């Protein structure tokens, strides 16, 4: 019953690829799951038949992740990769969209803090295949942005994962919603972000209902160029989390759904701060690449592009905040 919901279309929208977490599908049930999903489309599985789904087994009905492919969708030539690292919490497949190679990583992080951090540290040691645009999605069971990712937070760093930060740095990935994260002082914008992008709803004794953004997408800089739209969708059958759907399209396609945030040129009030930031980061990069190989230099450049974009946006946001606070102080003195 629950598998059938992934073979449906809503309002004519085709889901080319679906990442599932916490499937509870055991090793002995994987073949049956592959057959059942293929049968929903009228296909056979096994032999020379093209495989439409991959399942990483759960353990004692805990965990389990899967990737489901739409047989008539745009994700072509899908193949499993990094299989030696597959676990109840991680799997990876590779395929092509419009002839361009993409690497899809599916994560369901353990909820126990010590296990979660160990899991992220182990993943961070994996060397990803070169050349593909990287998409990392799943349930990360932590939140990295204080007050933005949780409607109720006890304090900065309470639910943050240092291990995930290390992983994202090693793999040169950034939050797909980087350009849309609001300032925490902008309460209406913050509430709108919570409503639009939080995926999990729960109750806190004595506090009432709260929400969090546990389910997210992280992209490489090359994949970011393909990102057109990101939205939260209703939970599927038997799920307690809402889904996060991303729309991808070639950057050479003139029809763009999502307008990227402007990073350069910086607003006039932040020009000097951004210039100083840029010069420092270029200087640091130049010093680091002196002893790097060609491959290491290419990876450092990809990481640099993501970091400079993120830090530029943050610098502009912080400068705007200081500027606004300065105006408020002047008005108070006048009054």
Coordinates of C-alpha atoms in Angstrom, one line a residue:
X1 CA 0.0 0.0 0.0
X2 CA 2.7 2.5 1.0
X3 CA 4.9 1.7 -2.0
X4 CA 2.0 2.5 -4.3
X5 CA 2.0 6.2 -3.2
X6 CA 5.4 6.7 -4.7
X7 CA 4.2 5.7 -8.2
X8 CA 1.5 8.4 -8.2
X9 CA 1.6 11.9 -9.6
X10 CA 0.2 15.0 -7.9
X11 CA -1.1 17.8 -10.1
X12 CA 0.8 16.4 -13.0
X13 CA 4.1 16.5 -11.2
X14 CA 6.4 13.6 -11.9
X15 CA 8.8 12.5 -9.2
X16 CA 11.9 11.3 -11.1
X17 CA 13.7 10.1 -8.0
X18 CA 12.5 9.6 -4.4
X19 CA 14.8 9.1 -1.4
X20 CA 13.3 7.2 1.5
X21 CA 14.5 7.0 5.1
X22 CA 13.5 4.6 8.0
X23 CA 12.0 2.0 5.6
X24 CA 12.4 -0.9 8.2
X25 CA 13.0 -3.2 5.2
X26 CA 15.3 -6.0 6.3
X27 CA 17.9 -7.7 4.2
X28 CA 15.7 -10.8 3.5
X29 CA 12.9 -8.4 2.3
X30 CA 14.9 -6.3 -0.2
X31 CA 14.4 -8.5 -3.2
X32 CA 10.6 -8.5 -2.6
X33 CA 10.6 -4.7 -2.3
X34 CA 12.5 -4.3 -5.6
X35 CA 10.0 -6.6 -7.3
X36 CA 6.9 -4.9 -5.8
X37 CA 8.1 -1.4 -6.8
X38 CA 8.8 -2.5 -10.4
X39 CA 5.5 -4.3 -10.5
X40 CA 3.7 -1.0 -9.6
X41 CA 4.9 0.3 -13.0
X42 CA 4.1 -3.0 -14.8
X43 CA 7.8 -4.0 -15.0
X44 CA 9.7 -7.1 -14.0
X45 CA 12.9 -7.2 -12.0
X46 CA 16.0 -9.3 -12.1
X47 CA 17.9 -10.7 -15.0
X48 CA 18.5 -8.1 -17.8
X49 CA 15.6 -5.9 -16.6
X50 CA 16.6 -2.4 -15.6
X51 CA 16.5 -2.0 -11.8
X52 CA 14.1 0.8 -10.6
X53 CA 14.9 0.8 -6.8
X54 CA 17.7 0.1 -4.4
X55 CA 17.3 -0.7 -0.7
X56 CA 19.9 -0.5 2.0
X57 CA 18.7 -2.9 4.8
X58 CA 17.5 -1.9 8.2
X59 CA 18.8 -3.7 11.3
X60 CA 16.4 -5.1 13.8
X61 CA 13.7 -3.0 12.1
X62 CA 15.7 0.2 12.7
X63 CA 16.8 2.5 9.9
X64 CA 16.9 1.5 6.3
X65 CA 17.1 3.8 3.3
X66 CA 16.0 3.5 -0.3
X67 CA 16.1 5.2 -3.7
X68 CA 13.2 4.8 -6.1
X69 CA 13.5 5.7 -9.8
X70 CA 10.6 6.8 -12.1
X71 CA 10.9 4.5 -15.2
X72 CA 9.8 7.4 -17.5
X73 CA 11.5 10.2 -15.6
X74 CA 14.6 12.3 -16.3
X75 CA 17.0 10.4 -14.1
X76 CA 18.7 7.9 -16.4
X77 CA 21.3 5.1 -16.2
X78 CA 21.1 4.8 -12.4
X79 CA 23.7 2.6 -10.7
X80 CA 24.6 1.9 -7.1
X81 CA 28.0 3.3 -6.0
X82 CA 30.0 3.3 -2.8
X83 CA 28.3 0.0 -1.8
X84 CA 31.1 -0.9 0.6
X85 CA 29.9 2.0 2.7
X86 CA 26.1 1.2 2.6
X87 CA 24.4 0.8 6.0
X88 CA 21.0 1.1 7.5
X89 CA 21.7 4.9 7.5
X90 CA 23.5 5.5 4.2
X91 CA 23.4 4.6 0.5
X92 CA 24.4 6.2 -2.8
X93 CA 23.5 5.9 -6.5
X94 CA 24.8 7.6 -9.6
X95 CA 23.0 8.6 -12.8
X96 CA 22.4 11.2 -15.5
X97 CA 20.0 14.1 -16.0
X98 CA 20.1 15.6 -19.5
X99 CA 23.3 13.7 -20.1
X100 CA 25.0 15.2 -17.0
X101 CA 26.3 13.0 -14.2
X102 CA 24.8 13.3 -10.7
X103 CA 25.7 11.6 -7.4
X104 CA 22.7 11.0 -5.1
X105 CA 23.5 10.4 -1.4
X106 CA 20.7 9.3 0.9
X107 CA 21.2 9.8 4.7
X108 CA 19.1 8.8 7.8
X109 CA 21.3 9.8 10.8
X110 CA 20.9 8.0 14.1
X111 CA 19.0 10.1 16.7
X112 CA 21.4 9.2 19.6
X113 CA 24.0 12.0 19.7
X114 CA 27.1 9.9 20.2
X115 CA 26.0 7.4 17.4
X116 CA 25.1 10.3 15.1
X117 CA 28.5 12.1 15.5
X118 CA 30.3 8.8 14.9
X119 CA 28.2 8.2 11.8
X120 CA 29.0 11.6 10.4
X121 CA 32.7 11.3 11.1
X122 CA 32.8 7.9 9.4
X123 CA 31.0 9.3 6.3
X124 CA 33.4 12.3 6.2
X125 CA 36.3 9.9 5.5
X126 CA 34.7 8.7 2.3
X127 CA 36.2 9.9 -1.0
X128 CA 33.4 10.8 -3.3
X129 CA 33.6 9.9 -7.1
X130 CA 35.1 12.8 -9.0
X131 CA 33.3 14.7 -11.7
X132 CA 29.6 14.3 -10.6
X133 CA 27.4 17.0 -9.3
X134 CA 26.5 16.0 -5.7
X135 CA 23.1 15.9 -4.0
X136 CA 22.9 14.9 -0.4
X137 CA 19.4 14.5 1.0
X138 CA 17.7 12.9 4.0
X139 CA 16.8 13.1 7.6
X140 CA 19.8 14.5 9.4
X141 CA 18.3 14.3 13.0
X142 CA 20.1 17.6 13.9
X143 CA 19.7 21.3 13.1
X144 CA 22.6 23.6 12.2
X145 CA 21.0 27.0 12.2
X146 CA 19.9 28.2 15.7
X147 CA 16.3 29.5 15.8
X148 CA 16.0 29.1 12.0
X149 CA 15.8 25.3 12.0
X150 CA 13.7 25.0 15.2
X151 CA 10.7 27.0 16.3
X152 CA 11.7 26.3 19.9
X153 CA 15.4 26.1 20.8
X154 CA 16.9 26.1 24.2
X155 CA 20.1 27.8 23.1
X156 CA 22.8 28.1 20.4
X157 CA 24.5 24.8 19.6
X158 CA 22.0 22.6 21.5
X159 CA 21.0 20.5 18.5
X160 CA 24.0 21.3 16.2
X161 CA 26.2 18.6 14.9
X162 CA 30.0 19.2 14.6
X163 CA 30.3 15.9 12.7
X164 CA 27.9 17.1 10.0
X165 CA 29.8 20.4 9.7
X166 CA 33.0 18.3 9.1
X167 CA 31.2 16.1 6.6
X168 CA 29.9 19.1 4.6
X169 CA 33.3 20.7 4.6
X170 CA 35.1 17.6 3.4
X171 CA 32.5 17.0 0.6
X172 CA 32.2 20.7 -0.3
X173 CA 28.4 20.9 0.1
X174 CA 26.1 23.7 1.2
X175 CA 22.5 24.0 2.3
X176 CA 20.1 24.2 -0.6
X177 CA 18.3 27.0 1.2
X178 CA 21.5 29.0 2.0
X179 CA 20.2 32.1 0.2
X180 CA 16.8 32.0 1.8
X181 CA 17.8 31.7 5.5
X182 CA 16.3 34.8 7.3
X183 CA 17.8 37.0 10.0
X184 CA 16.7 35.8 13.4
X185 CA 15.7 39.4 14.3
X186 CA 13.2 39.5 11.4
X187 CA 10.4 37.7 13.3
X188 CA 7.8 37.6 10.4
X189 CA 10.4 36.3 8.0
X190 CA 11.5 33.7 10.6
X191 CA 7.9 32.5 11.1
X192 CA 7.4 32.3 7.4
X193 CA 10.5 30.2 7.0
X194 CA 9.3 27.8 9.8
X195 CA 5.9 27.4 8.0
X196 CA 7.4 26.9 4.6
X197 CA 10.4 24.7 5.3
X198 CA 10.0 22.9 8.6
X199 CA 9.3 19.2 8.1
X200 CA 8.7 17.7 11.6
X201 CA 6.0 18.6 14.1
X202 CA 6.1 17.6 17.8
X203 CA 4.9 18.5 21.3
X204 CA 7.1 19.9 24.1
X205 CA 5.6 19.3 27.6
X206 CA 4.6 22.6 29.1
X207 CA 5.5 24.5 25.9
X208 CA 3.0 23.1 23.3
X209 CA 3.6 22.4 19.7
X210 CA 7.0 23.0 18.0
X211 CA 8.5 22.3 14.5
X212 CA 12.0 21.7 13.2
X213 CA 13.8 21.3 9.8
X214 CA 15.4 17.9 10.2
X215 CA 15.0 16.9 6.5
X216 CA 17.1 18.9 4.1
X217 CA 19.2 18.9 0.9
X218 CA 22.8 19.8 0.6
X219 CA 24.4 20.5 -2.8
X220 CA 27.8 20.9 -4.4
X221 CA 28.4 24.3 -6.1
X222 CA 28.0 22.6 -9.5
X223 CA 24.7 21.1 -8.5
X224 CA 23.5 24.5 -7.1
X225 CA 23.6 25.9 -10.6
X226 CA 20.9 23.3 -11.5
X227 CA 18.6 24.1 -8.5
X228 CA 15.4 25.8 -9.6
X229 CA 12.9 25.3 -6.8
X230 CA 12.7 23.7 -3.3
X231 CA 9.5 23.1 -1.4
X232 CA 8.1 21.0 1.4
X233 CA 5.4 18.6 0.5
X234 CA 2.8 16.6 2.6
X235 CA 3.9 13.4 4.2
X236 CA 3.4 10.2 2.3
X237 CA 1.5 7.2 3.7
X238 CA 2.5 6.3 7.3
X239 CA 5.2 9.0 7.4
X240 CA 5.5 11.5 10.3
X241 CA 7.8 13.9 8.5
X242 CA 6.9 16.1 5.5
X243 CA 9.0 15.6 2.4
X244 CA 11.4 18.1 0.8
X245 CA 11.1 18.2 -3.0
X246 CA 13.7 19.9 -5.2
X247 CA 13.4 20.8 -8.9
X248 CA 16.5 20.6 -11.1
X249 CA 17.1 22.0 -14.5
X250 CA 20.0 22.7 -16.8
X251 CA 21.4 26.3 -16.2
X252 CA 21.5 26.7 -19.9
X253 CA 17.7 26.3 -20.1
X254 CA 16.2 29.9 -20.4
X255 CA 13.1 28.9 -18.4
X256 CA 14.1 29.4 -14.7
X257 CA 11.6 28.8 -11.9
X258 CA 13.9 29.9 -9.0
X259 CA 15.8 33.2 -9.1
X260 CA 19.2 32.8 -7.4
X261 CA 20.1 35.2 -4.6
X262 CA 22.3 38.1 -5.7
X263 CA 25.7 37.7 -4.2
X264 CA 27.7 40.2 -6.2
X265 CA 27.9 43.1 -6.4
X266 CA 27.4 43.7 -2.7
X267 CA 25.1 46.5 -1.4
X268 CA 26.9 49.9 -1.1
X269 CA 26.9 49.7 2.7
X270 CA 28.7 46.3 2.7
X271 CA 31.2 46.8 -0.2
X272 CA 34.2 47.4 2.1
X273 CA 33.4 44.5 4.4
X274 CA 32.9 42.1 1.5
X275 CA 36.1 43.3 -0.2
X276 CA 38.2 42.6 2.9
X277 CA 36.5 39.2 3.3
X278 CA 37.2 38.3 -0.4
X279 CA 40.9 39.4 -0.3
X280 CA 41.5 37.4 2.9
X281 CA 39.9 34.3 1.6
X282 CA 41.7 34.5 -1.8
X283 CA 45.0 35.0 0.1
X284 CA 44.3 32.0 2.3
X285 CA 43.4 29.8 -0.7
X286 CA 46.6 30.9 -2.5
X287 CA 48.7 29.9 0.5
X288 CA 47.0 26.5 0.8
X289 CA 47.1 25.4 -2.9
X290 CA 50.9 25.9 -3.2
X291 CA 51.6 22.3 -2.1
X292 CA 48.4 20.7 -3.4
X293 CA 48.1 18.3 -6.4
X294 CA 45.9 19.2 -9.3
X295 CA 43.0 17.1 -8.0
X296 CA 43.3 18.6 -4.5
X297 CA 43.5 22.1 -6.0
X298 CA 40.3 21.5 -8.0
X299 CA 38.5 20.3 -4.8
X300 CA 39.8 23.3 -2.8
X301 CA 38.5 25.6 -5.6
X302 CA 35.0 24.0 -5.4
X303 CA 34.9 24.4 -1.6
X304 CA 36.2 28.0 -1.9
X305 CA 33.3 28.9 -4.3
X306 CA 30.7 27.6 -1.8
X307 CA 32.5 29.2 1.2
X308 CA 32.9 32.6 -0.4
X309 CA 29.2 32.7 -1.4
X310 CA 28.1 31.7 2.1
X311 CA 30.4 34.1 3.9
X312 CA 29.5 36.9 1.6
X313 CA 25.8 36.5 2.2
X314 CA 26.5 36.3 6.0
X315 CA 28.7 39.4 5.9
X316 CA 26.1 41.4 4.0
X317 CA 23.4 40.2 6.5
X318 CA 25.6 41.1 9.6
X319 CA 26.5 44.5 8.1
X320 CA 22.8 45.3 7.4
X321 CA 21.9 44.3 11.0
X322 CA 24.6 46.6 12.5
X323 CA 23.4 49.4 10.2
X324 CA 19.8 48.9 11.2
X325 CA 20.7 48.9 14.9
X326 CA 22.7 52.1 14.5
X327 CA 19.7 53.8 13.0
X328 CA 17.6 52.6 15.9
X329 CA 20.0 54.1 18.4
X330 CA 20.0 57.4 16.6
X331 CA 16.2 57.5 16.6
X332 CA 16.1 56.8 20.3
X333 CA 18.5 59.7 21.0
X334 CA 16.4 62.0 18.9
X335 CA 13.2 60.9 20.8

